PDB file of C-alpha atoms in Angstrom:
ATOM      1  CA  UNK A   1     -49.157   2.520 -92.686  1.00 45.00           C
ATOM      2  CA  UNK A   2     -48.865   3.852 -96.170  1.00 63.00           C
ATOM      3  CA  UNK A   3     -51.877   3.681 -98.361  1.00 66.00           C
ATOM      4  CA  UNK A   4     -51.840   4.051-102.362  1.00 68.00           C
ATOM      5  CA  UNK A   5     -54.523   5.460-104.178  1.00 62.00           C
ATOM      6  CA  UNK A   6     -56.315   6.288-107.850  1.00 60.00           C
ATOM      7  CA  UNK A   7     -58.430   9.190-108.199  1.00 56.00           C
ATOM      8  CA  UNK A   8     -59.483   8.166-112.216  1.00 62.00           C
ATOM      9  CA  UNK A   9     -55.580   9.129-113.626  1.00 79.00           C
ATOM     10  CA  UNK A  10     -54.071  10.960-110.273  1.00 94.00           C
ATOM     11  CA  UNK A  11     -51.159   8.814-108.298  1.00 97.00           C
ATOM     12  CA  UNK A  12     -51.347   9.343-104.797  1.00 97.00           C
ATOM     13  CA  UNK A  13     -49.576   7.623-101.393  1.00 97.00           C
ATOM     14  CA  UNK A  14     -51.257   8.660 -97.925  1.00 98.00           C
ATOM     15  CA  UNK A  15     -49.203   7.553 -94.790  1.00 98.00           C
ATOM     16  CA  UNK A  16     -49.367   9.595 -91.412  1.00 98.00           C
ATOM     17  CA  UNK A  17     -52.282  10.761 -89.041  1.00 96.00           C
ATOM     18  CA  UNK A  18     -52.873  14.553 -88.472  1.00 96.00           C
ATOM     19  CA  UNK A  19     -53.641  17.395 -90.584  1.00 97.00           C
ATOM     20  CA  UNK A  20     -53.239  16.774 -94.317  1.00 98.00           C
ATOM     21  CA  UNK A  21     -50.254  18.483 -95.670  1.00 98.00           C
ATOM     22  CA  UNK A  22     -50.327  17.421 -99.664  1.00 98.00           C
ATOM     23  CA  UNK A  23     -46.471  16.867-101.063  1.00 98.00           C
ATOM     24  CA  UNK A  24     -45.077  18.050-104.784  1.00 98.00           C
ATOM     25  CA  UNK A  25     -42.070  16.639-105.591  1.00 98.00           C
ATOM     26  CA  UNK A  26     -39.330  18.267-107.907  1.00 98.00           C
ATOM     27  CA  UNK A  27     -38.108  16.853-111.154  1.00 97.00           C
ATOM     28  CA  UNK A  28     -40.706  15.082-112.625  1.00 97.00           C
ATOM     29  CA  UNK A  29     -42.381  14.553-109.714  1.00 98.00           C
ATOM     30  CA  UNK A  30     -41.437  10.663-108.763  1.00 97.00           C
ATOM     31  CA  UNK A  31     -41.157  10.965-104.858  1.00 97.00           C
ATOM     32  CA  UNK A  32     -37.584   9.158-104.718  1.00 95.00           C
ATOM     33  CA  UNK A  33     -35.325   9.865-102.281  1.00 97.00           C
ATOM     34  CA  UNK A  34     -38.327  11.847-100.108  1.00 98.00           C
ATOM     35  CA  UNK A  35     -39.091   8.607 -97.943  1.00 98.00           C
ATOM     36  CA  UNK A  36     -37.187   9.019 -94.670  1.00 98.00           C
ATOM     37  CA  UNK A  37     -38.692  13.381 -94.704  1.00 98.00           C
ATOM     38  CA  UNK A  38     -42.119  11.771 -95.538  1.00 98.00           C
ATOM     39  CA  UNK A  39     -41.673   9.096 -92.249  1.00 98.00           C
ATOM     40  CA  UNK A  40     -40.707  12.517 -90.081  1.00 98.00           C
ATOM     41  CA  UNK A  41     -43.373  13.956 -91.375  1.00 98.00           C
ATOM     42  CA  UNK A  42     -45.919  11.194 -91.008  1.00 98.00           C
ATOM     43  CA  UNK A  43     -45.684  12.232 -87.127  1.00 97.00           C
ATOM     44  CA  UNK A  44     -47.744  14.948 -87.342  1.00 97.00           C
ATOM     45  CA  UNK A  45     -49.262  15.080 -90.730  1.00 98.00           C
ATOM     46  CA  UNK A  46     -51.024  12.608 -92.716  1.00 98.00           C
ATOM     47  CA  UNK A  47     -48.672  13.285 -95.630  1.00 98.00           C
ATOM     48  CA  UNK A  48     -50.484  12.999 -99.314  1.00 98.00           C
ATOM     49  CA  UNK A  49     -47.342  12.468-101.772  1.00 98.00           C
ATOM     50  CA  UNK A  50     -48.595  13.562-105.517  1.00 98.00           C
ATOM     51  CA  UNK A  51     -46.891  11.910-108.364  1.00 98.00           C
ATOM     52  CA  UNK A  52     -48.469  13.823-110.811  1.00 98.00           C
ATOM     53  CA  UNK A  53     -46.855  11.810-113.667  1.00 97.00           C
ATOM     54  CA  UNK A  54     -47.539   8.432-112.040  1.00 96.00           C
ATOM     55  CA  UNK A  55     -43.432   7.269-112.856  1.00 96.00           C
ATOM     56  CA  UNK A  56     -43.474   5.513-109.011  1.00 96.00           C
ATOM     57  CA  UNK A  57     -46.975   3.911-109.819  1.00 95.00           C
ATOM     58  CA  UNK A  58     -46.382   2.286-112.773  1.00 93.00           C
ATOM     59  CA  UNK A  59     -45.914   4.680-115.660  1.00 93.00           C
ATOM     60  CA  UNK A  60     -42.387   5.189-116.133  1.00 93.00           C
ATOM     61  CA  UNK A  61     -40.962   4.144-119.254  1.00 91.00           C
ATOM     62  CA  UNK A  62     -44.573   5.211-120.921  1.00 93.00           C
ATOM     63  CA  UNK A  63     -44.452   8.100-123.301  1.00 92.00           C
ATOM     64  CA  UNK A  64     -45.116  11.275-121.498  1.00 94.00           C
ATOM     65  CA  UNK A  65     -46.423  14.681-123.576  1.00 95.00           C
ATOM     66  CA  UNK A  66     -44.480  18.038-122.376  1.00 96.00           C
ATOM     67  CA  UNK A  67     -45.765  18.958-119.149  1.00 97.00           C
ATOM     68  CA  UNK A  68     -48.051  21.743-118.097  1.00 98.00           C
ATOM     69  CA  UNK A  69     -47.805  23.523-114.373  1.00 98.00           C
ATOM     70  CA  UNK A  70     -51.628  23.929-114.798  1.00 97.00           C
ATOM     71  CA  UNK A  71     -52.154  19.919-115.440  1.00 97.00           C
ATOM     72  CA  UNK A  72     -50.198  19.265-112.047  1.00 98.00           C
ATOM     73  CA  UNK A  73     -52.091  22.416-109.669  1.00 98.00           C
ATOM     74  CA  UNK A  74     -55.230  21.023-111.409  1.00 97.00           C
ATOM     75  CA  UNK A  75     -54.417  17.483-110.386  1.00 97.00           C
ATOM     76  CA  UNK A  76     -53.208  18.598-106.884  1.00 98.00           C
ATOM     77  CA  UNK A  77     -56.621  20.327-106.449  1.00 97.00           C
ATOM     78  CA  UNK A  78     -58.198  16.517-107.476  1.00 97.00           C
ATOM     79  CA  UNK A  79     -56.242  15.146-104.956  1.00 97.00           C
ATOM     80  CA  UNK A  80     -57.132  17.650-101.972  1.00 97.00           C
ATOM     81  CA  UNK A  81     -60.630  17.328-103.376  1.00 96.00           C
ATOM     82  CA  UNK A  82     -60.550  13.257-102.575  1.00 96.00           C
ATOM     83  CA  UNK A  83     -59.173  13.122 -99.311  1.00 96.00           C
ATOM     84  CA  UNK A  84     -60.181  16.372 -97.467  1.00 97.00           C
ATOM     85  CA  UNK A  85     -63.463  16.015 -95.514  1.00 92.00           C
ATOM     86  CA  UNK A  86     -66.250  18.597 -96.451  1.00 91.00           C
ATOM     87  CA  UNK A  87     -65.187  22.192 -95.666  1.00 91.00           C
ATOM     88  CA  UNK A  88     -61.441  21.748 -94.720  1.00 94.00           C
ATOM     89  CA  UNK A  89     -58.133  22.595 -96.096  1.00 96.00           C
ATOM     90  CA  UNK A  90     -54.949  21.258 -95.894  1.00 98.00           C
ATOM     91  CA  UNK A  91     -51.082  22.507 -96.136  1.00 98.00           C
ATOM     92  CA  UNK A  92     -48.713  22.296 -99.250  1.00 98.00           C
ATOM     93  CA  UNK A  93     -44.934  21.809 -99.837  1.00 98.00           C
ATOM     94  CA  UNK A  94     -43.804  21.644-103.524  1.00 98.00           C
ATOM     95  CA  UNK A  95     -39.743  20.954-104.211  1.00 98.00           C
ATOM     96  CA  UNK A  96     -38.558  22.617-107.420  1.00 98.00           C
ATOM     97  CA  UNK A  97     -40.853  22.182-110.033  1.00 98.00           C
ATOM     98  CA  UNK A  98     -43.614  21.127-107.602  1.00 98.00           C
ATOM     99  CA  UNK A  99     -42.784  24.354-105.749  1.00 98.00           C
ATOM    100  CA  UNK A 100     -43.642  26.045-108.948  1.00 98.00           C
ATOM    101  CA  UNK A 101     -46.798  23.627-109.224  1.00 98.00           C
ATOM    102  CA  UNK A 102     -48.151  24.599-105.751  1.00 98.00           C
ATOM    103  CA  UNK A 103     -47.860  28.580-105.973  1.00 98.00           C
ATOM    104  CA  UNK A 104     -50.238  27.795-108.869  1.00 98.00           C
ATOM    105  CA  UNK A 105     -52.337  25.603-106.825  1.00 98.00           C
ATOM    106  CA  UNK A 106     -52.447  29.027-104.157  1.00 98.00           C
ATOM    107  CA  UNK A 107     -52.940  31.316-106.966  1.00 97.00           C
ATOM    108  CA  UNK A 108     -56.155  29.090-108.549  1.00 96.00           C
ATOM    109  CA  UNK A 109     -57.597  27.183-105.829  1.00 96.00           C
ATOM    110  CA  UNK A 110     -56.477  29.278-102.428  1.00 96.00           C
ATOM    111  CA  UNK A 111     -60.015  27.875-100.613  1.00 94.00           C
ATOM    112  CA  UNK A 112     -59.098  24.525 -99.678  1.00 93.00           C
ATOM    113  CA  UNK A 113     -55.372  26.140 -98.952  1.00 97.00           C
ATOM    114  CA  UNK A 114     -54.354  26.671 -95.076  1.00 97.00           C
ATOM    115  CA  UNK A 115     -50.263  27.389 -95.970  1.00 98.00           C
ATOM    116  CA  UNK A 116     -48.132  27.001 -98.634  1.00 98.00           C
ATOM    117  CA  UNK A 117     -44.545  26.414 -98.694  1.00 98.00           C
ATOM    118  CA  UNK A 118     -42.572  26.450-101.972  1.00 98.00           C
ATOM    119  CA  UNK A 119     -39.072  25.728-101.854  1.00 98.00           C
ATOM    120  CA  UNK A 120     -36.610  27.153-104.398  1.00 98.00           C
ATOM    121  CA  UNK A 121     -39.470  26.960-107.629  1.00 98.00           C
ATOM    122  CA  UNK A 122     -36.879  27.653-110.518  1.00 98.00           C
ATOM    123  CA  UNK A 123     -39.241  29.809-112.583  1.00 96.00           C
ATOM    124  CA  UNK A 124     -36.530  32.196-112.936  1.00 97.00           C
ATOM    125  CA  UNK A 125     -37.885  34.534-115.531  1.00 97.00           C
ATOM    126  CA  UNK A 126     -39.253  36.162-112.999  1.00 97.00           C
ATOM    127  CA  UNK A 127     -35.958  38.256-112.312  1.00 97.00           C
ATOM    128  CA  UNK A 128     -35.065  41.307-114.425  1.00 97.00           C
ATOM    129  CA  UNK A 129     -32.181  39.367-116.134  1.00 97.00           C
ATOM    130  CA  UNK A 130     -34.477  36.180-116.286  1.00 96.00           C
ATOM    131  CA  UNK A 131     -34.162  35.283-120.054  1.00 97.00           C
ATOM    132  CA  UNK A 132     -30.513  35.098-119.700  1.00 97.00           C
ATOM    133  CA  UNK A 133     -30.609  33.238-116.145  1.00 96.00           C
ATOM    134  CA  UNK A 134     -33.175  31.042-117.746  1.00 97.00           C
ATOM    135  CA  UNK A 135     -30.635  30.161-121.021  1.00 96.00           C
ATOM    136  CA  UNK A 136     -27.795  29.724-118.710  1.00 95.00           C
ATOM    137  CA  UNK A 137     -29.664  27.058-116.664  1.00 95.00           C
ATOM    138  CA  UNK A 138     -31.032  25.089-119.523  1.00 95.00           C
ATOM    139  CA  UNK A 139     -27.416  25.088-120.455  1.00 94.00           C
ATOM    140  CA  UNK A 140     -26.110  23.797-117.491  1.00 92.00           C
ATOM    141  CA  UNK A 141     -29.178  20.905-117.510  1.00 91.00           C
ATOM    142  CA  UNK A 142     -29.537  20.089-121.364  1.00 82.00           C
ATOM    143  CA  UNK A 143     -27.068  19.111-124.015  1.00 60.00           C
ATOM    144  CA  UNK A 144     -25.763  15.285-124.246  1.00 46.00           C
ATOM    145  CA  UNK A 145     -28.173  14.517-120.523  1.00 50.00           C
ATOM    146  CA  UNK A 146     -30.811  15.745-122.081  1.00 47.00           C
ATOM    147  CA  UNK A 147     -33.570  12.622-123.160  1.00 43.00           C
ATOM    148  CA  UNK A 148     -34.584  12.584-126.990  1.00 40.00           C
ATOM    149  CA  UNK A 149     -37.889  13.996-127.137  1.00 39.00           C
ATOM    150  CA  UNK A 150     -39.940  11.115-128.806  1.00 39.00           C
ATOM    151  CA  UNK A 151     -41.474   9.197-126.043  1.00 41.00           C
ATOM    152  CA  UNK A 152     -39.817  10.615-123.213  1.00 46.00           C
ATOM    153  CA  UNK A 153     -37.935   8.798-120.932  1.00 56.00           C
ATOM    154  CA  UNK A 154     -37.120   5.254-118.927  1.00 74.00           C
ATOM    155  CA  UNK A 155     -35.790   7.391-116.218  1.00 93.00           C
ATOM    156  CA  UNK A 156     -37.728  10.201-114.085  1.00 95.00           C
ATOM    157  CA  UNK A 157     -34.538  12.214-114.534  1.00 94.00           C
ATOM    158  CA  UNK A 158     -34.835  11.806-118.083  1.00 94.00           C
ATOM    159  CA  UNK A 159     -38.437  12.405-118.363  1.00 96.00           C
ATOM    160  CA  UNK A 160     -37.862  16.176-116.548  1.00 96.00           C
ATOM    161  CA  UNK A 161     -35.183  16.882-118.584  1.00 95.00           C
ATOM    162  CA  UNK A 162     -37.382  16.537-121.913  1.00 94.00           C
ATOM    163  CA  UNK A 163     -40.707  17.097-121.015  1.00 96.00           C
ATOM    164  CA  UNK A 164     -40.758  19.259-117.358  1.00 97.00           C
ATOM    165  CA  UNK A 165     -37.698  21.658-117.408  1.00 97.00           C
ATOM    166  CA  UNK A 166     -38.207  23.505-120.561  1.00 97.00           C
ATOM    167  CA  UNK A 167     -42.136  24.889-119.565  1.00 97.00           C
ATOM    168  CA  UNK A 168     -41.628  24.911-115.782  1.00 98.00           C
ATOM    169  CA  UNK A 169     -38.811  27.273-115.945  1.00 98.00           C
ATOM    170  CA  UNK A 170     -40.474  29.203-118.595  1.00 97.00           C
ATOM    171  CA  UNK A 171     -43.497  29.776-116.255  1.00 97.00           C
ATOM    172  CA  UNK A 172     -44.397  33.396-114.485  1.00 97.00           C
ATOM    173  CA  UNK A 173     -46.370  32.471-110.720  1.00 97.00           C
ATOM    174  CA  UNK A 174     -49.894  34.403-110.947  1.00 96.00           C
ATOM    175  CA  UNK A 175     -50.509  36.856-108.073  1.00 96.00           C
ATOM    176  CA  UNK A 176     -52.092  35.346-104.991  1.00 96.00           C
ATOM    177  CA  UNK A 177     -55.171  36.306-103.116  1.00 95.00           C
ATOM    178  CA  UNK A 178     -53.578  36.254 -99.412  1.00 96.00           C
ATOM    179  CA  UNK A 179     -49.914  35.974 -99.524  1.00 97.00           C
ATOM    180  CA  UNK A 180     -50.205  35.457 -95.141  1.00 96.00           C
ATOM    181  CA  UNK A 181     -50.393  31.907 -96.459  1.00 96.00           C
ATOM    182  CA  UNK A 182     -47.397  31.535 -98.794  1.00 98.00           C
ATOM    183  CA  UNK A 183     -43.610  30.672 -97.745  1.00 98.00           C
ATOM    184  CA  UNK A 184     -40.829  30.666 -99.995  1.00 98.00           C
ATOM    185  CA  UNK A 185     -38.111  28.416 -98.607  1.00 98.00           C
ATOM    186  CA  UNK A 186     -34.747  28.467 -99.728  1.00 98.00           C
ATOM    187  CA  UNK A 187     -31.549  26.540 -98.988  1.00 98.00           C
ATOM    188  CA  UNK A 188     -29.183  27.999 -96.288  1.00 98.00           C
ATOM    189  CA  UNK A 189     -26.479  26.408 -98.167  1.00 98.00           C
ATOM    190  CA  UNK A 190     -27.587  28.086-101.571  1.00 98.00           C
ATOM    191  CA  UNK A 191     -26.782  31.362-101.128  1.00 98.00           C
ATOM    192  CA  UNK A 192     -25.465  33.280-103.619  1.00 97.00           C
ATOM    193  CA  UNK A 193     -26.962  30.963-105.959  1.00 97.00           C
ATOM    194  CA  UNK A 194     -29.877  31.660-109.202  1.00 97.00           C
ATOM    195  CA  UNK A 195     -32.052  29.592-107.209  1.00 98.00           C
ATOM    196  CA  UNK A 196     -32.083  31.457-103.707  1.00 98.00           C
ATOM    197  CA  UNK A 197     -32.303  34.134-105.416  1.00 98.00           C
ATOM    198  CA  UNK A 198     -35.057  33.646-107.869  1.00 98.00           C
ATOM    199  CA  UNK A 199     -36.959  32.596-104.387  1.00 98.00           C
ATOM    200  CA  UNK A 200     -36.383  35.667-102.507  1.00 98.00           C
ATOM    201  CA  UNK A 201     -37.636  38.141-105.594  1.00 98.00           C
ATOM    202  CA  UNK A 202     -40.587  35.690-105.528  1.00 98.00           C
ATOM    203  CA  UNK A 203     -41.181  36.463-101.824  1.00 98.00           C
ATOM    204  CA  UNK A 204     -41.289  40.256-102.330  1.00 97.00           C
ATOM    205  CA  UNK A 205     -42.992  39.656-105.759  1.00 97.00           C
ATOM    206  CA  UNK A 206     -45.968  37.711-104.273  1.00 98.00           C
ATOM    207  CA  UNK A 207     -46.255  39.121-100.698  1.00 97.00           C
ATOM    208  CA  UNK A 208     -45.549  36.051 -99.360  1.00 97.00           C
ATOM    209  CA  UNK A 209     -42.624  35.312 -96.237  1.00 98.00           C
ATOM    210  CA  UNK A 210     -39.420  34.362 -97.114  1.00 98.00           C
ATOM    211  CA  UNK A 211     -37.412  31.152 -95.187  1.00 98.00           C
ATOM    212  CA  UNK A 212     -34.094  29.671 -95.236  1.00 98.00           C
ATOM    213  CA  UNK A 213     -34.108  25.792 -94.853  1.00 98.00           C
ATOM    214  CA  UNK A 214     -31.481  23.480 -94.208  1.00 98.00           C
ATOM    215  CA  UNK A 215     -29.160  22.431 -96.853  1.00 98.00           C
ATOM    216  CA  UNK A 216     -29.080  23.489-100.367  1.00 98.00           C
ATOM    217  CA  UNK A 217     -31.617  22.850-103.469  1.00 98.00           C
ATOM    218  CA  UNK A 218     -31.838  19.536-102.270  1.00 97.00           C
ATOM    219  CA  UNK A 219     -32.020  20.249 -98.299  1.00 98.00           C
ATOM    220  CA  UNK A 220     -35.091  17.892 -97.965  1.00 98.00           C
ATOM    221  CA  UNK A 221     -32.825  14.952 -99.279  1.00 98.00           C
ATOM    222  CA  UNK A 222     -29.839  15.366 -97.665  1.00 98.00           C
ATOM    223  CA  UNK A 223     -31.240  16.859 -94.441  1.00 98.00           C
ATOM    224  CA  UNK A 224     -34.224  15.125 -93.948  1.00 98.00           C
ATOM    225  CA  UNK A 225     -35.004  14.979 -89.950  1.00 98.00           C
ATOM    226  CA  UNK A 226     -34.292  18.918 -90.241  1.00 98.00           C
ATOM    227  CA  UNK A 227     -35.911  19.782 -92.882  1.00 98.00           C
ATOM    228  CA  UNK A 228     -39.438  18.290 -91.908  1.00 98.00           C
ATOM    229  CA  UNK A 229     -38.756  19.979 -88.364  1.00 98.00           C
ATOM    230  CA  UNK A 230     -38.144  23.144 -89.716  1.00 98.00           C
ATOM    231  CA  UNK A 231     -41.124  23.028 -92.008  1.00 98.00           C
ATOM    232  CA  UNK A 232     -43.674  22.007 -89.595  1.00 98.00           C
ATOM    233  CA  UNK A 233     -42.487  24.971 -87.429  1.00 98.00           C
ATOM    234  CA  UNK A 234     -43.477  27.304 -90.345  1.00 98.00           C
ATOM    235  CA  UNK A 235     -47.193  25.413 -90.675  1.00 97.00           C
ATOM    236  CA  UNK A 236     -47.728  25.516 -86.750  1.00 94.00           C
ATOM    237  CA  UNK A 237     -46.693  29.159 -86.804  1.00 91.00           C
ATOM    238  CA  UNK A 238     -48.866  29.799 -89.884  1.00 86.00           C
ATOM    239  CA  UNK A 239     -51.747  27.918 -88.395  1.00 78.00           C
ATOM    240  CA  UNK A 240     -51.291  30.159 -84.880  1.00 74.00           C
ATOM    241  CA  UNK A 241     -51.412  33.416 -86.450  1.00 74.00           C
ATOM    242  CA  UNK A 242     -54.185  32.874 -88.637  1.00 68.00           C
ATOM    243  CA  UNK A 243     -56.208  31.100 -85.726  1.00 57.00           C
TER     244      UNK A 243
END
């Protein structure tokens, strides 16, 4: 059974029993496509999808302001703070830009934390040629797909591509208190790649381990029964070695 909630302007679906683990999406953060890793999840978690925008709730087509990765880790922290019981803590996964969301979540809020995965979080300034990685990946994403900037968006697609990209990618993680509960997770398939990359130098950056998960930037999509296997192995083993 999938519940929906409000906490005052935070979107929120709950479906599962278990141990919380709190889901980011990517791109603007409308949870499409994540429903059949969210029912494989649901087996062992009581999954808590963020849509930190509200675009499956409602809100899409609605002007939306440029995004900041503060507003959604602040929101995140809302969310934890309305469905955790007094005094526990729950586990994260952020795709993409709401793997870039929840390493600020670890870096502001690590007390209500018990893991953290983030899976390929494009804030590729982080590398030594980062500018230049950064400009050639706003190239490949803007130009004619890119949304005119007054009002946004009808699409979610549309809506990261003029209000998300631009200040996610432009963001630099802050350093984490105790990187023993931070994962990095990129795609097998993405090798080679700015984005596996980025996410390794982020692991050795930040302290935190470094994972390869099925598929490529998209893994949890297109491999979705291995994907939530895989990354409730790396929660169990975090939980077991900090117990």
């Amino acid at each position: 059974m999938t519940e929906t909630a409000h906490e005052g302007r935070d979107h929120y679906d709950v479906t599962g029993e278990g141990p919380v683990l709190l889901v980011l999406p990517g791109g603007a953060g409308h949870p499409m496509g994540l429903g059949p890793l969210v029912e494989r999840l649901a087996t062992r978690f009581t999954v808590v999808t963020y849509d930190p925008l509200g675009l499956a709730h409602g809100r899409l087509g609605l002007p939306v302001p440029e995004q900041r990765v503060a507003d959604w880790s602040e929101g995140a922290h809302r969310v934890l703070a309305a469905v955790l019981p007094e005094g526990g803590s729950a586990h994260v996964f952020g795709l993409s830009s709401g793997g870039i969301a929840v390493l600020d979540l670890l870096a502001r809020h690590p007390e209500r934390l018990a893991h953290v995965v983030a899976h390929e979080p494009p804030c590729v300034t982080v590398l030594p040629d980062g500018a230049e990685r950064r400009a050639e990946l706003l190239g490949q994403l803007d130009g004619p797909k890119r949304s005119p900037a007054e009002g946004g968006s009808a699409t979610a697609m549309g809506v990261f591509l003029a209000r998300v990209l631009h200040p996610f990618t432009a963001y630099t993680p802050l350093a984490v208190e105790d990187p023993t509960r931070l994962t990095l997770a990129a795609g097998a398939d993405s090798q080679g790649q700015l984005l596996h990359r980025t996410t390794e130098f982020l692991s050795g950056r930040l302290g935190g381990a470094f994972a390869e998960f099925p598929g490529g930037h998209l893994g949890a999509l297109d491999h979705p029964v291995e994907f939530a296997d895989l990354l409730t192995e790396t929660l169990r083993s975090s939980a077991r070695t900090s117990s």
